[in-house]
Coordinates of C-alpha atoms in Angstrom, one line a residue:
M255 CA 0.0 0.0 0.0
Q256 CA 1.3 3.5 -1.0
S257 CA 1.0 6.1 1.5
A258 CA -1.2 9.1 0.9
A259 CA 1.9 11.2 0.3
E260 CA 3.2 8.8 -2.3
Q261 CA -0.2 8.8 -4.0
Q262 CA -0.1 12.6 -4.5
K263 CA 1.1 13.6 -8.0
V264 CA 4.3 15.5 -8.1
T265 CA 4.0 18.5 -10.3
P266 CA 7.3 19.4 -12.0
L267 CA 8.8 22.8 -11.2
R268 CA 8.9 25.3 -14.0
W269 CA 10.9 28.5 -14.2
T270 CA 8.8 31.6 -14.7
R271 CA 10.0 35.0 -15.5
P272 CA 9.5 37.8 -13.0
S273 CA 6.4 39.8 -13.6
Q274 CA 7.1 43.0 -15.8
A275 CA 5.2 46.2 -15.6
V276 CA 2.8 46.7 -18.5
P277 CA 3.7 49.6 -20.6
E278 CA 1.4 52.5 -20.0
P279 CA -0.9 53.1 -23.1
P280 CA -1.1 56.5 -24.5
A281 CA -4.1 58.7 -23.6
Q282 CA -6.8 58.6 -26.2
W283 CA -6.7 62.4 -26.6
H284 CA -3.0 62.1 -27.5
R285 CA -3.9 59.5 -30.2
V286 CA -6.6 61.8 -31.6
L287 CA -4.2 64.8 -31.5
T288 CA -1.5 62.9 -33.5
L289 CA -4.1 61.9 -36.0
L290 CA -5.4 65.4 -36.5
A291 CA -1.9 66.6 -37.0
D292 CA -1.5 63.8 -39.5
V293 CA -4.7 64.6 -41.3
S294 CA -3.8 68.4 -41.5
L295 CA -0.9 67.5 -43.8
F296 CA -3.3 66.5 -46.6
I297 CA -4.5 70.1 -47.0
G298 CA -2.9 71.6 -50.1
T299 CA -0.7 68.7 -50.8
R300 CA -2.5 67.6 -53.9
A301 CA -2.1 71.1 -55.5
I302 CA 1.6 70.9 -55.0
W303 CA 1.8 67.3 -56.3
T304 CA -0.2 68.3 -59.4
Q305 CA 2.1 71.2 -60.1
A306 CA 5.3 69.0 -59.6
A307 CA 4.1 65.9 -61.6
S308 CA 4.4 67.7 -64.9
H309 CA 8.0 68.7 -64.8
R310 CA 9.5 68.3 -61.3
L311 CA 9.4 64.5 -60.9
V312 CA 11.8 64.3 -58.1
V313 CA 9.6 66.6 -56.0
A314 CA 6.4 64.6 -57.1
A315 CA 8.1 61.4 -55.9
A316 CA 9.0 63.0 -52.6
I317 CA 5.3 64.1 -52.2
S318 CA 4.1 60.6 -53.0
L319 CA 6.4 59.2 -50.3
C320 CA 4.9 61.8 -47.9
Y321 CA 1.5 60.5 -48.8
A322 CA 2.6 57.1 -47.8
S323 CA 4.0 58.4 -44.6
I324 CA 0.7 60.1 -43.8
L325 CA -1.2 56.9 -44.4
V326 CA 1.1 54.8 -42.3
C327 CA 1.2 57.4 -39.5
G328 CA -2.6 57.4 -39.5
V329 CA -2.7 53.7 -39.0
L330 CA -0.1 53.6 -36.3
A331 CA -1.7 56.5 -34.4
L332 CA -4.7 54.3 -33.8
V333 CA -2.9 51.0 -33.0
V334 CA 0.4 51.6 -31.1
R335 CA 0.2 50.5 -27.6
R336 CA 2.9 52.5 -25.8
A337 CA 3.1 56.2 -25.1
R338 CA 6.7 56.2 -26.1
S339 CA 5.9 54.7 -29.5
L340 CA 3.2 57.4 -30.0
A341 CA 5.8 60.0 -29.1
R342 CA 8.1 58.6 -31.8
L343 CA 5.2 58.7 -34.2
D344 CA 4.8 62.4 -33.3
L345 CA 8.3 62.9 -34.5
C346 CA 7.6 61.0 -37.8
V347 CA 4.6 63.3 -38.5
L348 CA 6.8 66.4 -37.9
V349 CA 9.4 65.0 -40.3
T350 CA 6.8 64.5 -42.9
A351 CA 5.3 68.0 -42.4
I352 CA 8.9 69.5 -42.8
A353 CA 9.3 67.5 -46.1
L354 CA 6.1 68.7 -47.4
T355 CA 6.9 72.3 -46.5
L356 CA 10.3 72.0 -48.4
C357 CA 8.6 70.5 -51.4
G358 CA 6.1 73.4 -51.4
W359 CA 9.0 75.8 -51.3
A360 CA 10.8 74.0 -54.1
M361 CA 7.7 74.4 -56.3
D362 CA 6.9 78.0 -55.3
H363 CA 9.5 80.4 -54.0
G364 CA 8.8 83.5 -56.2
G365 CA 7.9 85.4 -53.1
S366 CA 5.5 88.4 -52.7
D367 CA 6.0 92.2 -52.8
E368 CA 7.3 91.8 -49.2
A369 CA 10.0 89.4 -50.3
I370 CA 11.0 91.4 -53.1
L371 CA 11.4 94.5 -51.0
T372 CA 13.3 92.5 -48.4
T373 CA 15.7 91.2 -50.9
Q374 CA 16.2 94.6 -52.4
A375 CA 16.9 96.1 -49.0
A376 CA 19.5 93.4 -48.5
R377 CA 21.2 94.4 -51.8
E378 CA 21.2 98.0 -50.9
L379 CA 22.6 97.2 -47.4
V380 CA 25.5 95.1 -49.0
A381 CA 26.2 97.9 -51.5
G382 CA 26.4 100.4 -48.6
H383 CA 23.4 102.4 -49.7
A384 CA 20.6 103.6 -47.6
V385 CA 17.7 101.1 -47.0
Y386 CA 14.9 103.3 -45.8
G387 CA 13.0 106.0 -47.5
R388 CA 14.3 104.9 -51.0
P389 CA 11.4 104.0 -53.5
W390 CA 12.1 101.1 -55.9
P391 CA 9.2 101.2 -58.3
W392 CA 11.0 99.0 -60.9
L393 CA 10.4 96.1 -58.6
F394 CA 6.6 96.1 -59.0
G395 CA 4.3 95.2 -61.8
H396 CA 4.3 91.9 -63.7
G397 CA 2.0 90.4 -61.1
V398 CA 3.7 91.8 -58.0
A399 CA 1.2 93.4 -55.7
L400 CA 1.1 97.1 -55.0
T401 CA 0.2 98.9 -51.8
P402 CA -1.9 101.9 -52.9
T403 CA -2.2 104.9 -50.7
V404 CA -4.9 107.5 -50.2
T405 CA -2.8 110.1 -51.9
G406 CA -3.2 108.4 -55.3
G407 CA 0.2 106.8 -55.4
Y408 CA 1.8 103.5 -54.2
D409 CA 4.3 102.7 -51.6
F410 CA 7.7 101.4 -53.0
T411 CA 9.8 101.6 -50.0
Y412 CA 10.9 99.2 -47.4
G413 CA 8.9 99.6 -44.2
Y414 CA 10.0 96.9 -41.7
P415 CA 12.7 96.8 -39.1
P416 CA 16.1 95.7 -40.5
L417 CA 16.7 92.1 -39.0
V418 CA 15.3 90.2 -42.0
P419 CA 17.4 92.1 -44.6
L420 CA 20.5 91.4 -42.4
L421 CA 19.6 87.8 -42.4
T422 CA 18.9 87.8 -46.2
A423 CA 22.1 89.6 -47.2
P424 CA 24.4 86.4 -46.8
L425 CA 22.1 84.5 -49.2
L426 CA 22.1 87.0 -52.0
W427 CA 24.5 84.8 -53.9
L428 CA 21.6 82.2 -54.5
R429 CA 20.0 84.2 -57.5
H430 CA 18.1 87.4 -58.3
G431 CA 14.5 87.8 -57.4
A432 CA 13.0 87.1 -54.0
L433 CA 14.5 83.7 -53.4
P434 CA 16.9 84.7 -50.6
A435 CA 14.0 86.2 -48.5
T436 CA 11.9 83.1 -49.1
V437 CA 14.8 80.9 -47.9
V438 CA 15.0 83.0 -44.7
S439 CA 11.4 83.0 -43.9
T440 CA 10.8 79.3 -44.7
A441 CA 13.9 78.2 -42.6
A442 CA 12.8 80.5 -39.8
L443 CA 9.3 78.8 -39.9
L444 CA 10.8 75.4 -39.8
A445 CA 13.3 76.2 -37.0
G446 CA 10.6 77.8 -34.9
T447 CA 8.4 74.7 -35.4
V448 CA 11.1 72.4 -34.3
A449 CA 11.8 74.6 -31.3
L450 CA 8.1 74.8 -30.3
W451 CA 7.8 71.0 -30.8
R452 CA 10.7 70.4 -28.4
M453 CA 9.5 72.9 -25.7
L454 CA 5.9 71.6 -25.5
P455 CA 5.1 68.6 -23.3
T456 CA 5.4 65.4 -25.1
P457 CA 1.6 64.6 -25.6
W458 CA 1.1 68.0 -27.1
R459 CA 3.9 68.1 -29.7
S460 CA 1.8 67.2 -32.6
A461 CA -0.4 70.2 -31.9
A462 CA 2.8 72.2 -32.8
T463 CA 3.1 70.4 -36.1
M464 CA -0.5 70.9 -36.9
A465 CA -0.5 74.7 -36.0
C466 CA 2.8 75.6 -37.7
L467 CA 3.1 73.3 -40.7
G468 CA -0.5 71.8 -41.1
F469 CA -3.3 73.4 -42.9
G470 CA -1.0 75.0 -45.3
F471 CA -1.4 78.6 -44.5
L472 CA 1.8 79.3 -42.5
P473 CA 4.1 77.5 -45.0
S474 CA 2.5 79.6 -47.8
Y475 CA 3.4 82.7 -45.9
G476 CA 6.9 81.4 -45.5
R477 CA 7.1 80.8 -49.3
L478 CA 5.9 84.4 -49.7
G479 CA 8.8 85.7 -47.8
Y480 CA 6.8 87.6 -45.0
P481 CA 9.1 89.1 -42.4
A482 CA 6.3 88.4 -39.8
I483 CA 7.3 84.7 -40.2
V484 CA 10.7 85.4 -38.8
A485 CA 9.2 87.3 -35.9
L486 CA 6.9 84.4 -35.2
A487 CA 9.7 82.0 -35.0
L488 CA 11.6 84.2 -32.6
L489 CA 8.5 84.7 -30.4
M490 CA 7.8 81.0 -29.8
P491 CA 10.6 80.4 -27.2
V492 CA 9.4 83.7 -25.6
V493 CA 5.8 82.6 -25.2
V494 CA 6.3 79.0 -23.9
R495 CA 5.9 79.2 -20.1
W496 CA 6.2 82.9 -20.2
P497 CA 4.5 83.4 -16.7
R498 CA 7.5 81.6 -15.2
I499 CA 10.0 84.2 -16.4
G500 CA 11.8 85.7 -13.4
R501 CA 10.4 83.2 -11.0
G502 CA 12.1 83.6 -7.6
G503 CA 13.5 87.0 -8.6
R504 CA 16.0 85.6 -11.1
L505 CA 16.0 85.5 -14.7
G506 CA 18.3 82.6 -14.8
A507 CA 20.0 81.3 -17.9
G508 CA 16.8 81.2 -19.9
G509 CA 15.5 84.6 -19.1
P510 CA 18.1 86.6 -21.0
A511 CA 17.8 84.3 -24.0
R512 CA 14.1 84.8 -24.0
A513 CA 14.6 88.7 -23.7
A514 CA 17.1 88.4 -26.6
C515 CA 14.5 86.6 -28.8
L516 CA 11.8 89.2 -27.9
G517 CA 14.2 92.0 -28.9
A518 CA 15.1 90.2 -32.2
A519 CA 11.5 89.7 -32.9
C520 CA 10.7 93.3 -32.5
A521 CA 13.6 94.0 -34.9
A522 CA 12.2 91.8 -37.5
Q523 CA 8.6 93.1 -37.8
Q524 CA 6.2 95.4 -36.1
L525 CA 3.6 92.9 -34.9
P526 CA 5.6 91.9 -31.8
W527 CA 5.4 95.5 -30.7
F528 CA 1.9 94.9 -29.8
L529 CA 2.5 91.7 -27.9
A530 CA 5.5 92.9 -25.9
P531 CA 3.4 95.3 -23.5
F532 CA 1.0 92.4 -22.6
L533 CA 4.0 90.0 -21.8
L534 CA 5.7 92.6 -19.7
A535 CA 2.6 93.6 -17.8
G536 CA 1.8 89.9 -17.3
I537 CA 5.3 89.1 -16.0
Y538 CA 5.1 92.0 -13.6
A539 CA 1.6 91.0 -12.2
V540 CA 2.8 87.4 -11.7
R541 CA 6.0 88.3 -10.1
R542 CA 4.5 91.0 -8.0
G543 CA 2.0 88.4 -6.6
E544 CA 4.9 86.3 -5.6
L545 CA 7.8 88.7 -4.7
G546 CA 6.1 92.2 -4.1
P547 CA 6.3 95.3 -6.1
R548 CA 10.0 96.2 -5.8
A549 CA 11.5 92.8 -6.7
A550 CA 8.8 92.5 -9.5
G551 CA 9.8 95.9 -10.9
L552 CA 13.5 94.8 -10.9
V553 CA 12.7 91.6 -12.8
V554 CA 10.7 93.3 -15.4
A555 CA 13.3 96.0 -15.8
R556 CA 16.2 93.5 -16.3
F557 CA 14.0 91.6 -18.9
A558 CA 12.9 94.7 -20.7
G559 CA 16.4 96.2 -20.6
A560 CA 17.8 93.0 -22.2
T561 CA 15.1 93.1 -24.8
A562 CA 15.7 96.8 -25.7
L563 CA 19.5 96.2 -25.8
V564 CA 19.2 93.4 -28.4
W565 CA 16.7 95.5 -30.4
L566 CA 19.1 98.4 -30.4
L567 CA 22.1 96.3 -31.4
V568 CA 20.3 95.1 -34.4
N569 CA 19.3 98.6 -35.4
T570 CA 22.6 100.4 -34.4
Y571 CA 23.9 100.6 -38.0
F572 CA 20.8 102.2 -39.3
V573 CA 20.4 104.6 -36.2
V574 CA 23.9 105.8 -37.1
S575 CA 23.8 105.8 -40.8
E576 CA 20.3 107.1 -41.6
P577 CA 18.5 108.0 -38.4
G578 CA 15.7 110.1 -39.9
T579 CA 14.7 107.8 -42.6
W580 CA 15.2 104.7 -40.3
V581 CA 12.6 106.2 -37.9
R582 CA 10.1 107.0 -40.7
G583 CA 10.8 103.5 -42.4
I584 CA 10.0 101.3 -39.2
A585 CA 6.9 103.5 -38.5
L586 CA 5.7 103.3 -42.1
P587 CA 2.9 100.8 -41.6
L588 CA 1.4 103.3 -39.1
T589 CA 2.0 106.4 -41.2
Q590 CA 1.9 105.4 -44.9
G591 CA -1.8 106.1 -45.4
A592 CA -2.5 102.9 -47.2
V593 CA -6.1 102.4 -48.5
I594 CA -8.4 100.6 -46.3
H595 CA -8.4 96.8 -46.8
G596 CA -9.0 93.5 -45.0
Q597 CA -11.6 91.3 -43.5
G598 CA -12.4 93.4 -40.5
L599 CA -14.7 96.2 -39.7
V600 CA -13.6 98.3 -42.7
G601 CA -15.6 95.9 -44.9
V602 CA -18.6 97.9 -43.8
S603 CA -17.3 101.0 -45.7
L604 CA -15.7 98.9 -48.5
Y605 CA -18.6 96.6 -49.4
F606 CA -21.7 97.1 -47.4
T607 CA -22.1 100.9 -47.8
D608 CA -20.9 103.4 -50.4
G609 CA -18.0 104.7 -48.2
S610 CA -17.3 107.0 -45.3
D611 CA -15.9 110.5 -44.7
R612 CA -14.5 109.4 -41.5
L613 CA -12.0 106.6 -42.4
D614 CA -9.4 108.1 -39.9
W615 CA -11.5 106.9 -37.0
Y616 CA -10.9 103.3 -38.0
A617 CA -7.2 103.9 -37.0
H618 CA -8.2 105.7 -33.9
A619 CA -10.5 102.8 -32.9
S620 CA -7.7 100.3 -33.3
M621 CA -5.3 102.2 -31.1
L622 CA -8.0 102.9 -28.5
L623 CA -8.9 99.2 -28.5
A624 CA -5.3 98.2 -28.1
A625 CA -5.0 100.5 -25.1
G626 CA -8.3 99.5 -23.7
L627 CA -7.4 95.8 -24.0
L628 CA -4.1 96.3 -22.3
A629 CA -5.8 98.1 -19.4
L630 CA -8.3 95.3 -19.1
F631 CA -5.5 92.8 -19.1
V632 CA -3.8 94.6 -16.1
L633 CA -7.2 94.9 -14.2
F634 CA -8.3 91.4 -14.7
V635 CA -4.9 89.4 -15.3
R636 CA -6.0 86.4 -13.2
R637 CA -8.7 85.9 -15.7
L638 CA -7.3 87.2 -19.0
G639 CA -3.6 86.1 -18.4
P640 CA -4.0 82.9 -20.6
A641 CA -5.2 85.1 -23.5
A642 CA -2.2 87.4 -23.4
T643 CA -1.1 86.1 -26.9
V644 CA -4.5 86.5 -28.4
L645 CA -5.7 89.9 -27.1
P646 CA -3.2 92.1 -29.0
W647 CA -4.5 90.9 -32.4
C648 CA -8.0 92.0 -31.6
A649 CA -7.0 95.5 -32.0
F650 CA -6.5 94.9 -35.8
F651 CA -10.1 94.1 -36.3
P652 CA -11.2 97.7 -36.6
A653 CA -8.0 98.9 -38.1
T654 CA -7.8 100.4 -41.6
R655 CA -5.6 97.4 -42.5
S656 CA -7.4 94.5 -41.0
Q657 CA -6.4 91.6 -43.2
D658 CA -6.5 88.2 -41.7
G659 CA -2.7 87.7 -41.9
Y660 CA -2.4 89.8 -38.8
Y661 CA -4.4 87.2 -36.8
L662 CA -3.5 83.9 -38.4
M663 CA 0.3 84.4 -38.6
M664 CA 0.5 84.5 -34.9
T665 CA -1.9 81.6 -34.1
P666 CA 1.0 79.2 -33.0
L667 CA 1.6 81.5 -30.1
W668 CA -2.1 80.9 -29.0
L669 CA -1.2 77.2 -28.9
A670 CA 2.0 77.7 -26.9
A671 CA 0.2 79.8 -24.3
A672 CA -2.8 77.4 -24.1
V673 CA -0.5 74.5 -23.3
T674 CA 2.1 76.1 -21.2
A675 CA 0.4 79.2 -19.6
P676 CA -2.8 78.0 -18.2
A677 CA -5.0 79.9 -15.7
A678 CA -3.3 78.2 -12.7
E679 CA -0.2 80.3 -13.4
F680 CA -2.0 83.5 -12.7
A681 CA -3.9 82.4 -9.7
T682 CA -1.8 84.6 -7.3
A683 CA -1.0 87.4 -9.8
W684 CA -1.3 90.9 -8.6
Q685 CA -4.4 92.9 -9.9
P686 CA -4.9 96.6 -9.0
R687 CA -7.9 97.0 -6.9
P688 CA -8.7 100.5 -5.8
R689 CA -11.6 101.0 -3.5
M690 CA -13.9 102.1 -6.3
L691 CA -13.4 98.7 -8.0
S692 CA -14.0 96.6 -4.9
R693 CA -17.5 95.5 -6.1
R694 CA -18.3 93.5 -9.1
P695 CA -20.7 95.9 -10.8
A696 CA -18.1 98.5 -10.6
R697 CA -15.6 96.3 -12.3
I698 CA -18.0 95.5 -15.0
A699 CA -18.7 99.1 -15.6
A700 CA -14.9 99.8 -15.7
A701 CA -14.4 97.2 -18.3
A702 CA -17.2 98.7 -20.4
L703 CA -15.8 102.2 -20.0
L704 CA -12.5 101.0 -21.2
L705 CA -13.9 99.5 -24.4
T706 CA -16.4 102.2 -25.1
P707 CA -14.1 104.8 -26.8
A708 CA -12.9 102.2 -29.3
L709 CA -16.4 101.0 -30.0
A710 CA -17.7 104.5 -30.3
S711 CA -14.8 105.3 -32.8
A712 CA -15.4 102.3 -34.9
A713 CA -19.2 103.1 -35.0
W714 CA -18.3 106.7 -35.9
A715 CA -16.2 105.5 -38.9
A716 CA -18.6 102.8 -40.1
T717 CA -21.6 105.2 -40.1
G718 CA -19.8 108.0 -42.0
T719 CA -21.3 109.1 -45.4
P720 CA -19.5 109.2 -48.7
P721 CA -18.6 112.9 -49.5
L722 CA -18.6 112.5 -53.2
A723 CA -21.6 111.5 -55.4
M724 CA -20.5 110.0 -58.7
R725 CA -22.2 108.8 -61.8
V726 CA -21.0 107.6 -65.2
A727 CA -21.5 110.2 -67.9
S728 CA -19.7 108.7 -70.9
V729 CA -17.9 105.6 -71.9
G730 CA -15.2 105.4 -74.6
R731 CA -14.6 102.0 -75.8
A732 CA -11.4 100.3 -77.2
A733 CA -13.4 97.2 -78.1
P734 CA -16.9 96.0 -77.5
T735 CA -15.8 94.4 -74.2
A736 CA -13.1 97.0 -73.2
V737 CA -13.2 100.6 -71.9
A738 CA -10.5 103.0 -73.0
R739 CA -12.0 106.3 -71.4
L740 CA -14.6 106.9 -68.7
G741 CA -16.4 110.3 -68.1
I742 CA -17.8 110.8 -64.7
E743 CA -19.6 113.5 -63.0
V744 CA -18.7 114.1 -59.4
T745 CA -20.3 116.2 -56.7
N746 CA -18.6 117.1 -53.5
A747 CA -21.4 117.1 -51.0
G748 CA -19.0 117.8 -48.1
A749 CA -18.0 121.1 -46.5
V750 CA -14.3 120.9 -47.3
A751 CA -12.4 120.8 -50.6
L752 CA -11.3 117.4 -51.7
A753 CA -8.6 115.9 -54.0
P754 CA -10.0 112.6 -55.2
H755 CA -8.2 109.7 -56.8
F756 CA -10.2 107.2 -58.8
T757 CA -10.2 103.5 -59.5
L758 CA -12.6 100.7 -60.6
T759 CA -12.8 97.4 -58.7
T760 CA -14.3 94.1 -59.6
G761 CA -13.9 92.3 -56.3
Q762 CA -12.2 92.5 -53.0
G763 CA -9.2 94.7 -52.6
M764 CA -8.1 97.7 -54.7
S765 CA -7.1 97.9 -58.5
R766 CA -4.6 100.4 -59.7
Y767 CA -5.6 104.1 -59.9
W768 CA -7.0 105.5 -63.1
T769 CA -5.2 108.4 -64.7
V770 CA -7.3 111.7 -64.6
V771 CA -7.0 113.0 -68.1
R772 CA -9.3 116.0 -67.5
G773 CA -10.8 117.4 -64.4
P774 CA -9.8 119.6 -61.4
V775 CA -7.1 118.4 -59.0
V776 CA -9.2 119.8 -56.1
L777 CA -12.9 119.8 -56.0
P778 CA -14.3 122.6 -54.0
A779 CA -17.1 122.0 -51.4
R780 CA -20.6 121.9 -52.8
A781 CA -19.2 121.8 -56.3
T782 CA -19.7 119.6 -59.3
A783 CA -17.2 118.8 -61.9
R784 CA -16.7 116.4 -64.8
Y785 CA -13.6 114.0 -64.8
E786 CA -12.3 112.0 -67.7
L787 CA -10.3 108.9 -66.6
R788 CA -8.0 106.5 -68.4
P789 CA -7.4 103.0 -67.3
P790 CA -3.8 102.3 -66.0
A791 CA -3.1 99.7 -68.7
G792 CA -4.8 101.8 -71.4
R793 CA -7.9 99.6 -71.4
F794 CA -10.3 98.0 -68.9
T795 CA -11.7 94.7 -69.8
L796 CA -15.4 94.4 -68.8
P797 CA -15.9 91.4 -66.5
R798 CA -18.6 88.7 -67.1
P799 CA -22.3 89.7 -66.4
G800 CA -23.2 89.7 -62.8
V801 CA -19.9 90.8 -61.5
R802 CA -20.0 93.8 -59.3
V803 CA -18.2 96.8 -60.6
R804 CA -17.6 99.7 -58.2
L805 CA -16.1 103.1 -58.9
R806 CA -14.2 104.3 -55.9
A807 CA -12.7 107.6 -55.0
F808 CA -10.2 108.1 -52.2
T809 CA -9.0 111.3 -50.6
A810 CA -6.0 111.9 -48.3
V811 CA -7.0 114.9 -46.2
P812 CA -9.3 114.0 -44.6
Q813 CA -9.3 110.4 -45.4
T814 CA -12.5 109.4 -47.2
L815 CA -13.9 106.9 -49.6
S816 CA -16.8 107.2 -51.8
S817 CA -18.0 104.4 -54.0
A818 CA -20.8 103.9 -56.5
D819 CA -21.9 100.8 -58.4
V820 CA -21.6 101.3 -62.2
R821 CA -23.0 99.2 -65.1
L822 CA -20.7 98.9 -68.0
R823 CA -22.2 96.5 -70.4
S824 CA -20.6 95.1 -73.6
S825 CA -21.7 97.1 -76.7
G826 CA -21.4 93.9 -78.8

């Protein structure tokens, strides 16, 4: 008989591996963000491929590989199991976006009027000539956009700070045209994107790819050679975690570097001038809540001083060599008197009414709104602090030049602040609270009071009446569908004499001015005169039936716009 112990079955021993920690899966929102960044690369890619497939086969092949990368990344974004793998996939999406941006630049690097002016400014700088205040009319025409002014002419001068021409000068060997400026702006966009991608927390990095290189609009501005793209790239390191600048009363190693980037950005284009006051006010408020007024003031003074020093160093040569024209040149966008244009409030006077005799008040409204928003930001920084990178651009909506580029070219800064400067950073920020603002109704009234001047100025501009009444009196034709001369009868219904300049438009924006062949230069108040106009190219081809044709008249002193719909039918 076997004992009970002997009857028990002996289970053989097996070696087992020690339990391993299961890799942490990525968050679902991270997957979705990576996928959205990947999808955004499709936008505009087909047009570039179609352009390349006919004569640039290497570029077309590269774009086809990018298509394959987009598809593979789309699959992997939904199936990878580890957060580290998804982070590597974010890098793959970024590399694909950079490749597509370079392909787009390879196919289209002719630049815009701003790129052409920047390249010419670099040439003049290398030759030892003055950069500012010198008109270069031969650069324009042949499809290059003009900036018409209310004086009846065009602005042919360089009107931006000098950093971008300085960066463009070493690249003038590439070729004639705007290519050197487009290289600088596109390279700056790519460098800024990589910097922002690296500085953001890992799960948010694909958002940088999407905001900077996806959708296609910022790469297109880079290919056009806009100096604002260089300013954007320099602002990205400044905006990331900007409320932490000066924490503990010390700028540290990163503080002077950020100040240098802000100073360089202000030396590249004027848009950072509007952002800088909000950042400085926000830094002071956050640091004062932490350190008190004196220490906060010292932090802001050191940061602002470093910013101003870098800005001055970039401008030193021009301050010494051409001080007067340099000042007028960098202030040109504010003083040039360009005709109203854009998608903002000026559309009321441009498209929905027949004009206004108070166009100057659009500019007043813009400046008043900028000042009012800055005051609101200071008063309510705990609430408005996260919006510091968005508020400055609101001031351009009522401006005389309110085109959408002023908003969308800086949108990556919105993302950087949203991710790295949340409301918690401003929880203890200092807010001025005089006794009169101790109650909530008083604070609401103060906010309304700060915005009222801007709103009133904008309303005053938009409700103005056109000072000139115009009607077509005769049409001289060069062909059944082309006009060679146009006779118009103009009545000045205003109380001041006006010097009108005329143009015909068939869509958004402004066409070139028509030449006044006969008629008074200055039309007295309450007077009527007849003008004979000639098209700038000698003939004006009539658009297809149904297209709105508007006769417009601009005056400079005061700035006014008068418009009238005209019907010019084919005689055939």
